[in-house]
PDB file of C-alpha atoms in Angstrom:
ATOM      1  CA  MET A 230     -47.525   0.200  66.048  1.00 38.00           C
ATOM      2  CA  GLU A 231     -49.734   1.557  63.141  1.00 41.00           C
ATOM      3  CA  LYS A 232     -51.793   4.642  63.815  1.00 49.00           C
ATOM      4  CA  GLN A 233     -55.551   4.092  63.418  1.00 60.00           C
ATOM      5  CA  GLN A 234     -56.949   6.049  60.620  1.00 80.00           C
ATOM      6  CA  ASP A 235     -59.505   8.558  61.374  1.00 88.00           C
ATOM      7  CA  THR A 236     -63.275   7.665  60.454  1.00 89.00           C
ATOM      8  CA  ILE A 237     -65.003   9.798  57.929  1.00 93.00           C
ATOM      9  CA  LEU A 238     -68.487  10.420  59.542  1.00 95.00           C
ATOM     10  CA  ILE A 239     -71.631  11.181  57.398  1.00 95.00           C
ATOM     11  CA  SER A 240     -75.192  12.014  58.170  1.00 95.00           C
ATOM     12  CA  ALA A 241     -77.069  11.428  54.916  1.00 92.00           C
ATOM     13  CA  PRO A 242     -80.944  11.673  55.102  1.00 92.00           C
ATOM     14  CA  THR A 243     -81.100  13.173  51.528  1.00 91.00           C
ATOM     15  CA  LYS A 244     -80.717  11.961  47.993  1.00 91.00           C
ATOM     16  CA  ALA A 245     -77.513  13.772  47.730  1.00 91.00           C
ATOM     17  CA  GLY A 246     -76.285  12.159  51.022  1.00 92.00           C
ATOM     18  CA  GLU A 247     -77.220   8.646  49.707  1.00 92.00           C
ATOM     19  CA  ALA A 248     -75.353   9.338  46.304  1.00 91.00           C
ATOM     20  CA  PHE A 249     -72.303  10.432  48.341  1.00 92.00           C
ATOM     21  CA  ILE A 250     -72.446   7.240  50.252  1.00 93.00           C
ATOM     22  CA  ARG A 251     -72.654   5.214  47.020  1.00 92.00           C
ATOM     23  CA  GLN A 252     -69.752   7.100  45.673  1.00 92.00           C
ATOM     24  CA  LEU A 253     -67.615   6.214  48.926  1.00 92.00           C
ATOM     25  CA  LEU A 254     -68.590   2.454  48.638  1.00 92.00           C
ATOM     26  CA  LEU A 255     -67.652   2.524  44.863  1.00 91.00           C
ATOM     27  CA  SER A 256     -64.278   4.071  45.748  1.00 89.00           C
ATOM     28  CA  GLU A 257     -63.880   1.708  48.750  1.00 89.00           C
ATOM     29  CA  ILE A 258     -63.344   4.609  51.079  1.00 89.00           C
ATOM     30  CA  PRO A 259     -64.112   3.454  54.813  1.00 90.00           C
ATOM     31  CA  PHE A 260     -66.729   5.637  56.637  1.00 93.00           C
ATOM     32  CA  ALA A 261     -69.333   5.583  59.319  1.00 94.00           C
ATOM     33  CA  VAL A 262     -72.854   6.894  59.144  1.00 95.00           C
ATOM     34  CA  LEU A 263     -74.461   8.947  61.864  1.00 94.00           C
ATOM     35  CA  VAL A 264     -78.271   8.355  62.566  1.00 94.00           C
ATOM     36  CA  ASN A 265     -80.592   9.442  65.387  1.00 91.00           C
ATOM     37  CA  ASN A 266     -83.128   6.559  65.047  1.00 91.00           C
ATOM     38  CA  ARG A 267     -83.398   2.822  64.090  1.00 92.00           C
ATOM     39  CA  ALA A 268     -85.209   3.453  60.877  1.00 92.00           C
ATOM     40  CA  GLU A 269     -82.489   5.703  59.508  1.00 91.00           C
ATOM     41  CA  GLY A 270     -79.983   3.102  60.777  1.00 91.00           C
ATOM     42  CA  GLU A 271     -81.802   0.341  58.728  1.00 92.00           C
ATOM     43  CA  ARG A 272     -81.989   2.582  55.632  1.00 91.00           C
ATOM     44  CA  ALA A 273     -78.289   3.159  55.962  1.00 91.00           C
ATOM     45  CA  SER A 274     -77.588  -0.664  56.104  1.00 91.00           C
ATOM     46  CA  ARG A 275     -79.746  -1.113  53.139  1.00 91.00           C
ATOM     47  CA  LEU A 276     -77.586   1.156  51.239  1.00 88.00           C
ATOM     48  CA  GLY A 277     -74.603  -0.976  52.205  1.00 89.00           C
ATOM     49  CA  CYS A 278     -73.242   0.974  55.191  1.00 91.00           C
ATOM     50  CA  LYS A 279     -71.437  -1.428  57.599  1.00 91.00           C
ATOM     51  CA  ASP A 280     -70.643   0.977  60.431  1.00 91.00           C
ATOM     52  CA  VAL A 281     -73.698   2.836  61.752  1.00 92.00           C
ATOM     53  CA  ILE A 282     -73.407   5.105  64.911  1.00 91.00           C
ATOM     54  CA  LEU A 283     -76.995   5.545  66.510  1.00 90.00           C
ATOM     55  CA  ILE A 284     -77.155   8.478  68.866  1.00 90.00           C
ATOM     56  CA  ASP A 285     -80.086   9.985  70.733  1.00 87.00           C
ATOM     57  CA  THR A 286     -79.814  13.886  69.789  1.00 85.00           C
ATOM     58  CA  ARG A 287     -82.217  14.823  72.466  1.00 84.00           C
ATOM     59  CA  ASP A 288     -80.235  13.514  75.384  1.00 82.00           C
ATOM     60  CA  GLU A 289     -76.695  15.077  75.697  1.00 80.00           C
ATOM     61  CA  GLN A 290     -75.663  12.645  78.250  1.00 80.00           C
ATOM     62  CA  THR A 291     -75.462   9.891  75.244  1.00 76.00           C
ATOM     63  CA  TRP A 292     -73.155  12.223  73.142  1.00 79.00           C
ATOM     64  CA  VAL A 293     -70.082  10.134  74.092  1.00 80.00           C
ATOM     65  CA  LEU A 294     -67.048  10.074  71.883  1.00 80.00           C
ATOM     66  CA  PRO A 295     -66.980   7.054  69.728  1.00 81.00           C
ATOM     67  CA  GLU A 296     -64.090   4.538  70.458  1.00 82.00           C
ATOM     68  CA  ARG A 297     -62.621   5.164  66.998  1.00 83.00           C
ATOM     69  CA  PRO A 298     -61.135   8.465  66.094  1.00 89.00           C
ATOM     70  CA  ILE A 299     -63.361  10.672  63.948  1.00 92.00           C
ATOM     71  CA  GLY A 300     -61.915  12.774  60.987  1.00 92.00           C
ATOM     72  CA  LYS A 301     -63.872  14.681  58.431  1.00 94.00           C
ATOM     73  CA  VAL A 302     -67.655  15.074  58.716  1.00 96.00           C
ATOM     74  CA  PHE A 303     -70.237  15.503  56.070  1.00 96.00           C
ATOM     75  CA  LEU A 304     -73.667  16.487  57.267  1.00 96.00           C
ATOM     76  CA  PHE A 305     -76.425  16.555  54.452  1.00 94.00           C
ATOM     77  CA  GLU A 306     -79.072  18.793  55.974  1.00 93.00           C
ATOM     78  CA  ASN A 307     -82.633  17.583  55.922  1.00 90.00           C
ATOM     79  CA  SER A 308     -83.730  19.551  58.917  1.00 90.00           C
ATOM     80  CA  LEU A 309     -82.174  22.791  60.533  1.00 90.00           C
ATOM     81  CA  ASN A 310     -82.732  21.401  63.930  1.00 90.00           C
ATOM     82  CA  LEU A 311     -81.129  17.960  63.479  1.00 92.00           C
ATOM     83  CA  CYS A 312     -78.329  19.443  61.482  1.00 93.00           C
ATOM     84  CA  CYS A 313     -77.395  21.949  64.381  1.00 92.00           C
ATOM     85  CA  ARG A 314     -77.609  19.100  66.851  1.00 92.00           C
ATOM     86  CA  TYR A 315     -75.210  17.045  64.794  1.00 93.00           C
ATOM     87  CA  LEU A 316     -73.026  20.071  64.577  1.00 94.00           C
ATOM     88  CA  ARG A 317     -72.920  20.508  68.243  1.00 91.00           C
ATOM     89  CA  ILE A 318     -72.139  16.646  68.759  1.00 92.00           C
ATOM     90  CA  CYS A 319     -69.554  16.300  66.065  1.00 94.00           C
ATOM     91  CA  ARG A 320     -67.626  19.441  66.658  1.00 93.00           C
ATOM     92  CA  THR A 321     -66.776  17.867  70.109  1.00 91.00           C
ATOM     93  CA  TRP A 322     -65.724  14.672  68.370  1.00 92.00           C
ATOM     94  CA  THR A 323     -63.164  16.077  65.921  1.00 93.00           C
ATOM     95  CA  SER A 324     -60.965  19.074  65.004  1.00 93.00           C
ATOM     96  CA  ALA A 325     -61.117  18.069  61.414  1.00 94.00           C
ATOM     97  CA  SER A 326     -63.331  19.889  58.851  1.00 94.00           C
ATOM     98  CA  ILE A 327     -67.069  19.793  59.040  1.00 96.00           C
ATOM     99  CA  TYR A 328     -68.972  20.091  55.887  1.00 95.00           C
ATOM    100  CA  VAL A 329     -72.709  20.921  55.780  1.00 95.00           C
ATOM    101  CA  VAL A 330     -74.496  20.255  52.446  1.00 92.00           C
ATOM    102  CA  THR A 331     -77.869  21.989  51.908  1.00 89.00           C
ATOM    103  CA  HIS A 332     -80.624  22.568  49.468  1.00 85.00           C
ATOM    104  CA  SER A 333     -82.233  25.185  51.618  1.00 82.00           C
ATOM    105  CA  GLY A 334     -81.379  28.886  52.167  1.00 75.00           C
ATOM    106  CA  ASN A 335     -80.869  28.604  56.071  1.00 70.00           C
ATOM    107  CA  PRO A 336     -78.300  31.140  57.024  1.00 74.00           C
ATOM    108  CA  ARG A 337     -74.731  29.758  56.807  1.00 78.00           C
ATOM    109  CA  LEU A 338     -73.918  31.814  59.821  1.00 85.00           C
ATOM    110  CA  ILE A 339     -75.901  29.565  61.997  1.00 89.00           C
ATOM    111  CA  TYR A 340     -73.736  26.479  60.916  1.00 91.00           C
ATOM    112  CA  ARG A 341     -70.607  28.353  61.054  1.00 91.00           C
ATOM    113  CA  GLY A 342     -71.494  29.450  64.404  1.00 90.00           C
ATOM    114  CA  LEU A 343     -71.873  25.993  65.581  1.00 91.00           C
ATOM    115  CA  GLY A 344     -68.530  24.726  64.077  1.00 91.00           C
ATOM    116  CA  ALA A 345     -69.079  24.066  60.259  1.00 94.00           C
ATOM    117  CA  ASP A 346     -66.014  24.779  58.419  1.00 95.00           C
ATOM    118  CA  VAL A 347     -67.629  24.522  54.899  1.00 93.00           C
ATOM    119  CA  VAL A 348     -71.270  25.203  54.049  1.00 92.00           C
ATOM    120  CA  LEU A 349     -72.183  24.095  50.584  1.00 88.00           C
ATOM    121  CA  HIS A 350     -75.401  25.115  48.818  1.00 86.00           C
ATOM    122  CA  THR A 351     -76.422  22.839  46.056  1.00 82.00           C
ATOM    123  CA  ASN A 352     -79.472  22.478  43.944  1.00 79.00           C
ATOM    124  CA  HIS A 353     -78.721  18.953  42.669  1.00 76.00           C
ATOM    125  CA  ASP A 354     -77.989  15.520  44.243  1.00 75.00           C
ATOM    126  CA  ARG A 355     -74.647  15.035  42.469  1.00 77.00           C
ATOM    127  CA  VAL A 356     -71.891  15.584  45.013  1.00 80.00           C
ATOM    128  CA  ASP A 357     -69.269  13.430  43.886  1.00 74.00           C
ATOM    129  CA  PHE A 358     -66.880  16.349  43.853  1.00 75.00           C
ATOM    130  CA  LEU A 359     -66.707  16.035  47.710  1.00 80.00           C
ATOM    131  CA  ILE A 360     -64.617  12.929  47.222  1.00 77.00           C
ATOM    132  CA  ALA A 361     -61.827  15.242  46.389  1.00 74.00           C
ATOM    133  CA  ALA A 362     -62.045  16.706  49.979  1.00 72.00           C
ATOM    134  CA  LEU A 363     -60.995  13.257  51.332  1.00 72.00           C
TER     135      LEU A 363
END
């Protein structure tokens, strides 16, 4: 029996996140998008995402491990609070690397303390170099 490949998980509420999704689609790399509301889910679908995971970040009882195995996680920070919640959720879902990509000066130790393996500060929206991490 063939082992199911781990799903790359992305939260992409920023232009850099959207650019990363486009790069994954162009490279035909399978992934899922993590969203916390229907509007974000619809936005992800318009970008071409076929696998959208909707989760209520306010209710820990709904933070159930998806049926598919989760691999690397890429969180594009738009909000410190939301990114921290996603980190708490995703760290329980995977032992693979979690990347936080941010434009802000929020302290990296916050993200590291919540389980991020890599915190990338960038001032531009081109993040195609992240493909090499896959």
